[in-house]
C-alpha cells in the first residue's frame, strides 16, 4: 500500500512537471504559473513593446523529399530559437514554425528595441549555422516594429499568447517585403537605438494596401552564407 501511494505521488509529480514544461514552452514564463493555477483569462492593457516577426523560407523545400524530415528540422530550429529568446528575455507570441513571432518589453512596459534587435541578430547567426549543418538553403527575413500593444491569452482547448496593435501589423509586413537575411525596423523602433547600430533608410516599401512604410535596414556585422561564398570565391581567384 505504501509503495502504491508512492507510485501515485511520483506520477502526480511527473504530470505536474510535464504540464509546467508545456506551459513554459507555449506562454511567457510570468503568465505560465498563473495559468497553471487556473487563471486562463489574462488580458494585458495597452503597453509599449517591440514585436519581432521572422519569416523563414526553405523549411518546406530542400534536399530531403520526406516532409516529415523537414517538419522535424523546423521544430528543431524553432526550439533553438526559443532558447535564444529565453536567454534574451524575449517572450513568445502565437505563431508557427515558418513565421514565428516574439515580443520584447511587455513585462516592463518599455519598448526594449535594442534588446529585440540583439535577439534578432543572434537568431540570424543561429539560422545561418543551422542551415549549414542541415544542408537547407534557409532565407530568413526579420521585421521589427515598436509601439503600443495589447496582449493576452486566446483559445480554450489550446491556450496561446497573442498580441494586437500596429506593431504586429507593421512587423509582419516588413518581414514579408524585406530581402533575404535582412533585418528591417520601423521608424519608432530605430528612434531608440544607440549609435552602435548602422542604419540605412529603406525607401519605396509599400504593402498590398498601398501603405508606404517608414522602414530602416539595420545591418549588424555578419556575413550571410551568400556573402561568405562570394568572399571565398574572390579569395580563391586572388591566389597566384
mmCIF file with all atom_site columns, C-alpha atoms in Angstrom, residues 19-187:
data_model
loop_
_atom_site.group_PDB
_atom_site.id
_atom_site.type_symbol
_atom_site.label_atom_id
_atom_site.label_alt_id
_atom_site.label_comp_id
_atom_site.label_asym_id
_atom_site.label_entity_id
_atom_site.label_seq_id
_atom_site.pdbx_PDB_ins_code
_atom_site.Cartn_x
_atom_site.Cartn_y
_atom_site.Cartn_z
_atom_site.occupancy
_atom_site.B_iso_or_equiv
_atom_site.pdbx_formal_charge
_atom_site.auth_seq_id
_atom_site.auth_comp_id
_atom_site.auth_asym_id
_atom_site.auth_atom_id
_atom_site.pdbx_PDB_model_num
ATOM 1   C CA . UNK A 1 19  ? 2.271  20.459 -17.504 1.00 0.00 ? 19  UNK A CA 1
ATOM 2   C CA . UNK A 1 20  ? 4.613  23.184 -16.260 1.00 0.00 ? 20  UNK A CA 1
ATOM 3   C CA . UNK A 1 21  ? 7.103  22.417 -19.043 1.00 0.00 ? 21  UNK A CA 1
ATOM 4   C CA . UNK A 1 22  ? 4.371  22.591 -21.717 1.00 0.00 ? 22  UNK A CA 1
ATOM 5   C CA . UNK A 1 23  ? 3.044  25.884 -20.368 1.00 0.00 ? 23  UNK A CA 1
ATOM 6   C CA . UNK A 1 24  ? 6.523  27.388 -20.188 1.00 0.00 ? 24  UNK A CA 1
ATOM 7   C CA . UNK A 1 25  ? 7.143  26.428 -23.820 1.00 0.00 ? 25  UNK A CA 1
ATOM 8   C CA . UNK A 1 26  ? 3.910  27.992 -25.087 1.00 0.00 ? 26  UNK A CA 1
ATOM 9   C CA . UNK A 1 27  ? 3.458  31.004 -22.818 1.00 0.00 ? 27  UNK A CA 1
ATOM 10  C CA . UNK A 1 28  ? 5.582  33.736 -21.249 1.00 0.00 ? 28  UNK A CA 1
ATOM 11  C CA . UNK A 1 29  ? 7.125  32.466 -18.041 1.00 0.00 ? 29  UNK A CA 1
ATOM 12  C CA . UNK A 1 30  ? 5.451  35.196 -15.980 1.00 0.00 ? 30  UNK A CA 1
ATOM 13  C CA . UNK A 1 31  ? 2.000  34.028 -17.135 1.00 0.00 ? 31  UNK A CA 1
ATOM 14  C CA . UNK A 1 32  ? 2.503  30.256 -17.225 1.00 0.00 ? 32  UNK A CA 1
ATOM 15  C CA . UNK A 1 33  ? 2.220  29.847 -13.455 1.00 0.00 ? 33  UNK A CA 1
ATOM 16  C CA . UNK A 1 34  ? -0.959 31.933 -13.374 1.00 0.00 ? 34  UNK A CA 1
ATOM 17  C CA . UNK A 1 35  ? -2.498 29.646 -15.989 1.00 0.00 ? 35  UNK A CA 1
ATOM 18  C CA . UNK A 1 36  ? -1.389 26.606 -14.054 1.00 0.00 ? 36  UNK A CA 1
ATOM 19  C CA . UNK A 1 37  ? -3.265 27.964 -11.032 1.00 0.00 ? 37  UNK A CA 1
ATOM 20  C CA . UNK A 1 38  ? -6.433 28.239 -13.110 1.00 0.00 ? 38  UNK A CA 1
ATOM 21  C CA . UNK A 1 39  ? -6.365 31.809 -14.400 1.00 0.00 ? 39  UNK A CA 1
ATOM 22  C CA . UNK A 1 40  ? -6.846 31.470 -18.156 1.00 0.00 ? 40  UNK A CA 1
ATOM 23  C CA . UNK A 1 41  ? -8.499 34.862 -18.766 1.00 0.00 ? 41  UNK A CA 1
ATOM 24  C CA . UNK A 1 42  ? -5.441 37.105 -18.854 1.00 0.00 ? 42  UNK A CA 1
ATOM 25  C CA . UNK A 1 43  ? -5.521 40.261 -20.957 1.00 0.00 ? 43  UNK A CA 1
ATOM 26  C CA . UNK A 1 44  ? -2.862 42.939 -20.513 1.00 0.00 ? 44  UNK A CA 1
ATOM 27  C CA . UNK A 1 45  ? -3.806 46.568 -21.053 1.00 0.00 ? 45  UNK A CA 1
ATOM 28  C CA . UNK A 1 46  ? -2.086 48.547 -23.780 1.00 0.00 ? 46  UNK A CA 1
ATOM 29  C CA . UNK A 1 47  ? 1.620  48.960 -23.072 1.00 0.00 ? 47  UNK A CA 1
ATOM 30  C CA . UNK A 1 48  ? 4.779  49.628 -25.014 1.00 0.00 ? 48  UNK A CA 1
ATOM 31  C CA . UNK A 1 49  ? 6.745  46.837 -26.613 1.00 0.00 ? 49  UNK A CA 1
ATOM 32  C CA . UNK A 1 50  ? 8.579  45.672 -29.721 1.00 0.00 ? 50  UNK A CA 1
ATOM 33  C CA . UNK A 1 51  ? 7.361  42.880 -31.978 1.00 0.00 ? 51  UNK A CA 1
ATOM 34  C CA . UNK A 1 52  ? 9.818  40.626 -33.807 1.00 0.00 ? 52  UNK A CA 1
ATOM 35  C CA . UNK A 1 53  ? 8.462  38.638 -36.763 1.00 0.00 ? 53  UNK A CA 1
ATOM 36  C CA . UNK A 1 54  ? 10.670 36.111 -38.521 1.00 0.00 ? 54  UNK A CA 1
ATOM 37  C CA . UNK A 1 55  ? 9.730  34.697 -41.915 1.00 0.00 ? 55  UNK A CA 1
ATOM 38  C CA . UNK A 1 56  ? 11.798 31.658 -42.922 1.00 0.00 ? 56  UNK A CA 1
ATOM 39  C CA . UNK A 1 57  ? 11.844 30.304 -46.467 1.00 0.00 ? 57  UNK A CA 1
ATOM 40  C CA . UNK A 1 58  ? 13.466 26.943 -47.164 1.00 0.00 ? 58  UNK A CA 1
ATOM 41  C CA . UNK A 1 59  ? 11.833 24.878 -44.428 1.00 0.00 ? 59  UNK A CA 1
ATOM 42  C CA . UNK A 1 60  ? 9.296  23.416 -46.844 1.00 0.00 ? 60  UNK A CA 1
ATOM 43  C CA . UNK A 1 61  ? 11.856 22.675 -49.531 1.00 0.00 ? 61  UNK A CA 1
ATOM 44  C CA . UNK A 1 62  ? 15.386 21.315 -49.575 1.00 0.00 ? 62  UNK A CA 1
ATOM 45  C CA . UNK A 1 63  ? 17.338 18.205 -50.456 1.00 0.00 ? 63  UNK A CA 1
ATOM 46  C CA . UNK A 1 64  ? 15.096 15.900 -48.456 1.00 0.00 ? 64  UNK A CA 1
ATOM 47  C CA . UNK A 1 65  ? 11.982 14.542 -50.182 1.00 0.00 ? 65  UNK A CA 1
ATOM 48  C CA . UNK A 1 66  ? 10.477 13.465 -46.862 1.00 0.00 ? 66  UNK A CA 1
ATOM 49  C CA . UNK A 1 67  ? 8.089  16.135 -45.478 1.00 0.00 ? 67  UNK A CA 1
ATOM 50  C CA . UNK A 1 68  ? 8.414  14.562 -42.033 1.00 0.00 ? 68  UNK A CA 1
ATOM 51  C CA . UNK A 1 69  ? 12.166 15.187 -42.021 1.00 0.00 ? 69  UNK A CA 1
ATOM 52  C CA . UNK A 1 70  ? 11.615 18.831 -42.943 1.00 0.00 ? 70  UNK A CA 1
ATOM 53  C CA . UNK A 1 71  ? 8.968  19.296 -40.255 1.00 0.00 ? 71  UNK A CA 1
ATOM 54  C CA . UNK A 1 72  ? 11.320 17.822 -37.672 1.00 0.00 ? 72  UNK A CA 1
ATOM 55  C CA . UNK A 1 73  ? 14.085 20.166 -38.798 1.00 0.00 ? 73  UNK A CA 1
ATOM 56  C CA . UNK A 1 74  ? 11.665 23.078 -38.472 1.00 0.00 ? 74  UNK A CA 1
ATOM 57  C CA . UNK A 1 75  ? 10.766 22.007 -34.941 1.00 0.00 ? 75  UNK A CA 1
ATOM 58  C CA . UNK A 1 76  ? 14.457 21.665 -34.071 1.00 0.00 ? 76  UNK A CA 1
ATOM 59  C CA . UNK A 1 77  ? 15.241 25.140 -35.390 1.00 0.00 ? 77  UNK A CA 1
ATOM 60  C CA . UNK A 1 78  ? 12.276 26.717 -33.623 1.00 0.00 ? 78  UNK A CA 1
ATOM 61  C CA . UNK A 1 79  ? 13.345 25.018 -30.398 1.00 0.00 ? 79  UNK A CA 1
ATOM 62  C CA . UNK A 1 80  ? 16.817 26.514 -30.753 1.00 0.00 ? 80  UNK A CA 1
ATOM 63  C CA . UNK A 1 81  ? 15.412 29.988 -31.403 1.00 0.00 ? 81  UNK A CA 1
ATOM 64  C CA . UNK A 1 82  ? 13.050 29.601 -28.443 1.00 0.00 ? 82  UNK A CA 1
ATOM 65  C CA . UNK A 1 83  ? 16.069 29.034 -26.218 1.00 0.00 ? 83  UNK A CA 1
ATOM 66  C CA . UNK A 1 84  ? 17.723 32.153 -27.656 1.00 0.00 ? 84  UNK A CA 1
ATOM 67  C CA . UNK A 1 85  ? 14.548 34.111 -26.879 1.00 0.00 ? 85  UNK A CA 1
ATOM 68  C CA . UNK A 1 86  ? 14.534 32.836 -23.321 1.00 0.00 ? 86  UNK A CA 1
ATOM 69  C CA . UNK A 1 87  ? 18.179 33.842 -22.890 1.00 0.00 ? 87  UNK A CA 1
ATOM 70  C CA . UNK A 1 88  ? 17.361 37.385 -24.066 1.00 0.00 ? 88  UNK A CA 1
ATOM 71  C CA . UNK A 1 89  ? 14.183 37.746 -22.017 1.00 0.00 ? 89  UNK A CA 1
ATOM 72  C CA . UNK A 1 90  ? 12.033 37.771 -25.174 1.00 0.00 ? 90  UNK A CA 1
ATOM 73  C CA . UNK A 1 91  ? 8.502  36.354 -24.924 1.00 0.00 ? 91  UNK A CA 1
ATOM 74  C CA . UNK A 1 92  ? 6.850  34.038 -27.478 1.00 0.00 ? 92  UNK A CA 1
ATOM 75  C CA . UNK A 1 93  ? 3.720  35.213 -29.296 1.00 0.00 ? 93  UNK A CA 1
ATOM 76  C CA . UNK A 1 94  ? 1.231  32.976 -31.105 1.00 0.00 ? 94  UNK A CA 1
ATOM 77  C CA . UNK A 1 95  ? 2.979  31.836 -34.280 1.00 0.00 ? 95  UNK A CA 1
ATOM 78  C CA . UNK A 1 96  ? 4.008  28.860 -36.401 1.00 0.00 ? 96  UNK A CA 1
ATOM 79  C CA . UNK A 1 97  ? 7.260  27.186 -37.435 1.00 0.00 ? 97  UNK A CA 1
ATOM 80  C CA . UNK A 1 98  ? 7.702  29.173 -40.662 1.00 0.00 ? 98  UNK A CA 1
ATOM 81  C CA . UNK A 1 99  ? 6.668  32.556 -39.233 1.00 0.00 ? 99  UNK A CA 1
ATOM 82  C CA . UNK A 1 100 ? 7.405  32.721 -35.507 1.00 0.00 ? 100 UNK A CA 1
ATOM 83  C CA . UNK A 1 101 ? 6.705  35.923 -33.583 1.00 0.00 ? 101 UNK A CA 1
ATOM 84  C CA . UNK A 1 102 ? 8.071  37.271 -30.322 1.00 0.00 ? 102 UNK A CA 1
ATOM 85  C CA . UNK A 1 103 ? 7.622  40.361 -28.171 1.00 0.00 ? 103 UNK A CA 1
ATOM 86  C CA . UNK A 1 104 ? 10.112 42.384 -26.150 1.00 0.00 ? 104 UNK A CA 1
ATOM 87  C CA . UNK A 1 105 ? 9.187  44.804 -23.394 1.00 0.00 ? 105 UNK A CA 1
ATOM 88  C CA . UNK A 1 106 ? 5.710  43.586 -22.491 1.00 0.00 ? 106 UNK A CA 1
ATOM 89  C CA . UNK A 1 107 ? 6.796  42.663 -18.987 1.00 0.00 ? 107 UNK A CA 1
ATOM 90  C CA . UNK A 1 108 ? 8.432  46.046 -18.351 1.00 0.00 ? 108 UNK A CA 1
ATOM 91  C CA . UNK A 1 109 ? 6.147  48.219 -20.463 1.00 0.00 ? 109 UNK A CA 1
ATOM 92  C CA . UNK A 1 110 ? 9.182  49.674 -22.267 1.00 0.00 ? 110 UNK A CA 1
ATOM 93  C CA . UNK A 1 111 ? 9.939  49.448 -25.990 1.00 0.00 ? 111 UNK A CA 1
ATOM 94  C CA . UNK A 1 112 ? 13.145 47.426 -25.378 1.00 0.00 ? 112 UNK A CA 1
ATOM 95  C CA . UNK A 1 113 ? 14.064 47.921 -29.054 1.00 0.00 ? 113 UNK A CA 1
ATOM 96  C CA . UNK A 1 114 ? 17.768 47.245 -28.527 1.00 0.00 ? 114 UNK A CA 1
ATOM 97  C CA . UNK A 1 115 ? 17.002 44.012 -26.674 1.00 0.00 ? 115 UNK A CA 1
ATOM 98  C CA . UNK A 1 116 ? 14.760 42.948 -29.580 1.00 0.00 ? 116 UNK A CA 1
ATOM 99  C CA . UNK A 1 117 ? 17.446 43.756 -32.133 1.00 0.00 ? 117 UNK A CA 1
ATOM 100 C CA . UNK A 1 118 ? 20.153 41.877 -30.250 1.00 0.00 ? 118 UNK A CA 1
ATOM 101 C CA . UNK A 1 119 ? 17.824 38.870 -30.217 1.00 0.00 ? 119 UNK A CA 1
ATOM 102 C CA . UNK A 1 120 ? 17.103 39.129 -33.961 1.00 0.00 ? 120 UNK A CA 1
ATOM 103 C CA . UNK A 1 121 ? 20.831 39.408 -34.688 1.00 0.00 ? 121 UNK A CA 1
ATOM 104 C CA . UNK A 1 122 ? 21.644 36.247 -32.756 1.00 0.00 ? 122 UNK A CA 1
ATOM 105 C CA . UNK A 1 123 ? 18.720 34.422 -34.391 1.00 0.00 ? 123 UNK A CA 1
ATOM 106 C CA . UNK A 1 124 ? 20.129 35.318 -37.809 1.00 0.00 ? 124 UNK A CA 1
ATOM 107 C CA . UNK A 1 125 ? 23.505 33.829 -36.882 1.00 0.00 ? 125 UNK A CA 1
ATOM 108 C CA . UNK A 1 126 ? 21.875 30.688 -35.457 1.00 0.00 ? 126 UNK A CA 1
ATOM 109 C CA . UNK A 1 127 ? 19.801 30.198 -38.616 1.00 0.00 ? 127 UNK A CA 1
ATOM 110 C CA . UNK A 1 128 ? 22.919 30.507 -40.774 1.00 0.00 ? 128 UNK A CA 1
ATOM 111 C CA . UNK A 1 129 ? 24.689 27.860 -38.690 1.00 0.00 ? 129 UNK A CA 1
ATOM 112 C CA . UNK A 1 130 ? 21.622 25.605 -38.702 1.00 0.00 ? 130 UNK A CA 1
ATOM 113 C CA . UNK A 1 131 ? 21.342 25.873 -42.488 1.00 0.00 ? 131 UNK A CA 1
ATOM 114 C CA . UNK A 1 132 ? 24.991 24.877 -42.881 1.00 0.00 ? 132 UNK A CA 1
ATOM 115 C CA . UNK A 1 133 ? 24.540 21.794 -40.681 1.00 0.00 ? 133 UNK A CA 1
ATOM 116 C CA . UNK A 1 134 ? 21.203 20.685 -42.136 1.00 0.00 ? 134 UNK A CA 1
ATOM 117 C CA . UNK A 1 135 ? 22.013 21.385 -45.781 1.00 0.00 ? 135 UNK A CA 1
ATOM 118 C CA . UNK A 1 136 ? 18.926 23.597 -46.141 1.00 0.00 ? 136 UNK A CA 1
ATOM 119 C CA . UNK A 1 137 ? 19.092 26.843 -48.108 1.00 0.00 ? 137 UNK A CA 1
ATOM 120 C CA . UNK A 1 138 ? 17.296 28.899 -45.480 1.00 0.00 ? 138 UNK A CA 1
ATOM 121 C CA . UNK A 1 139 ? 16.348 32.507 -46.185 1.00 0.00 ? 139 UNK A CA 1
ATOM 122 C CA . UNK A 1 140 ? 15.238 34.421 -43.094 1.00 0.00 ? 140 UNK A CA 1
ATOM 123 C CA . UNK A 1 141 ? 13.672 37.886 -43.160 1.00 0.00 ? 141 UNK A CA 1
ATOM 124 C CA . UNK A 1 142 ? 13.104 39.890 -39.989 1.00 0.00 ? 142 UNK A CA 1
ATOM 125 C CA . UNK A 1 143 ? 10.546 42.600 -39.310 1.00 0.00 ? 143 UNK A CA 1
ATOM 126 C CA . UNK A 1 144 ? 10.692 44.643 -36.094 1.00 0.00 ? 144 UNK A CA 1
ATOM 127 C CA . UNK A 1 145 ? 8.243  47.337 -35.002 1.00 0.00 ? 145 UNK A CA 1
ATOM 128 C CA . UNK A 1 146 ? 7.708  49.195 -31.733 1.00 0.00 ? 146 UNK A CA 1
ATOM 129 C CA . UNK A 1 147 ? 4.712  50.865 -30.161 1.00 0.00 ? 147 UNK A CA 1
ATOM 130 C CA . UNK A 1 148 ? 1.621  50.274 -28.082 1.00 0.00 ? 148 UNK A CA 1
ATOM 131 C CA . UNK A 1 149 ? 0.358  46.704 -27.815 1.00 0.00 ? 149 UNK A CA 1
ATOM 132 C CA . UNK A 1 150 ? -2.459 44.769 -26.212 1.00 0.00 ? 150 UNK A CA 1
ATOM 133 C CA . UNK A 1 151 ? -1.650 41.171 -25.315 1.00 0.00 ? 151 UNK A CA 1
ATOM 134 C CA . UNK A 1 152 ? -3.466 38.260 -23.750 1.00 0.00 ? 152 UNK A CA 1
ATOM 135 C CA . UNK A 1 153 ? -4.335 34.587 -23.813 1.00 0.00 ? 153 UNK A CA 1
ATOM 136 C CA . UNK A 1 154 ? -6.503 33.200 -26.602 1.00 0.00 ? 154 UNK A CA 1
ATOM 137 C CA . UNK A 1 155 ? -8.108 29.809 -27.137 1.00 0.00 ? 155 UNK A CA 1
ATOM 138 C CA . UNK A 1 156 ? -9.869 27.342 -24.883 1.00 0.00 ? 156 UNK A CA 1
ATOM 139 C CA . UNK A 1 157 ? -8.651 23.799 -25.517 1.00 0.00 ? 157 UNK A CA 1
ATOM 140 C CA . UNK A 1 158 ? -5.200 25.051 -26.507 1.00 0.00 ? 158 UNK A CA 1
ATOM 141 C CA . UNK A 1 159 ? -4.103 28.329 -24.957 1.00 0.00 ? 159 UNK A CA 1
ATOM 142 C CA . UNK A 1 160 ? -1.744 30.681 -26.770 1.00 0.00 ? 160 UNK A CA 1
ATOM 143 C CA . UNK A 1 161 ? -0.331 34.117 -26.021 1.00 0.00 ? 161 UNK A CA 1
ATOM 144 C CA . UNK A 1 162 ? -1.172 36.667 -28.696 1.00 0.00 ? 162 UNK A CA 1
ATOM 145 C CA . UNK A 1 163 ? -0.644 40.383 -29.252 1.00 0.00 ? 163 UNK A CA 1
ATOM 146 C CA . UNK A 1 164 ? -2.549 43.049 -31.195 1.00 0.00 ? 164 UNK A CA 1
ATOM 147 C CA . UNK A 1 165 ? -1.723 46.526 -32.416 1.00 0.00 ? 165 UNK A CA 1
ATOM 148 C CA . UNK A 1 166 ? 0.043  48.396 -35.198 1.00 0.00 ? 166 UNK A CA 1
ATOM 149 C CA . UNK A 1 167 ? 3.486  46.948 -34.335 1.00 0.00 ? 167 UNK A CA 1
ATOM 150 C CA . UNK A 1 168 ? 2.197  43.438 -35.103 1.00 0.00 ? 168 UNK A CA 1
ATOM 151 C CA . UNK A 1 169 ? 0.841  44.523 -38.487 1.00 0.00 ? 169 UNK A CA 1
ATOM 152 C CA . UNK A 1 170 ? 3.938  46.546 -39.387 1.00 0.00 ? 170 UNK A CA 1
ATOM 153 C CA . UNK A 1 171 ? 6.476  43.920 -38.279 1.00 0.00 ? 171 UNK A CA 1
ATOM 154 C CA . UNK A 1 172 ? 4.589  41.237 -40.219 1.00 0.00 ? 172 UNK A CA 1
ATOM 155 C CA . UNK A 1 173 ? 4.590  43.433 -43.341 1.00 0.00 ? 173 UNK A CA 1
ATOM 156 C CA . UNK A 1 174 ? 8.316  44.200 -43.010 1.00 0.00 ? 174 UNK A CA 1
ATOM 157 C CA . UNK A 1 175 ? 9.172  40.510 -42.701 1.00 0.00 ? 175 UNK A CA 1
ATOM 158 C CA . UNK A 1 176 ? 7.227  39.844 -45.918 1.00 0.00 ? 176 UNK A CA 1
ATOM 159 C CA . UNK A 1 177 ? 8.804  42.520 -48.123 1.00 0.00 ? 177 UNK A CA 1
ATOM 160 C CA . UNK A 1 178 ? 12.398 42.546 -46.879 1.00 0.00 ? 178 UNK A CA 1
ATOM 161 C CA . UNK A 1 179 ? 15.270 40.870 -48.678 1.00 0.00 ? 179 UNK A CA 1
ATOM 162 C CA . UNK A 1 180 ? 16.847 37.577 -47.611 1.00 0.00 ? 180 UNK A CA 1
ATOM 163 C CA . UNK A 1 181 ? 18.845 37.854 -44.374 1.00 0.00 ? 181 UNK A CA 1
ATOM 164 C CA . UNK A 1 182 ? 17.687 41.439 -43.936 1.00 0.00 ? 182 UNK A CA 1
ATOM 165 C CA . UNK A 1 183 ? 16.566 42.945 -40.637 1.00 0.00 ? 183 UNK A CA 1
ATOM 166 C CA . UNK A 1 184 ? 14.044 45.750 -41.138 1.00 0.00 ? 184 UNK A CA 1
ATOM 167 C CA . UNK A 1 185 ? 12.836 48.034 -38.350 1.00 0.00 ? 185 UNK A CA 1
ATOM 168 C CA . UNK A 1 186 ? 10.166 50.717 -38.334 1.00 0.00 ? 186 UNK A CA 1
ATOM 169 C CA . UNK A 1 187 ? 10.815 54.381 -37.525 1.00 0.00 ? 187 UNK A CA 1
#
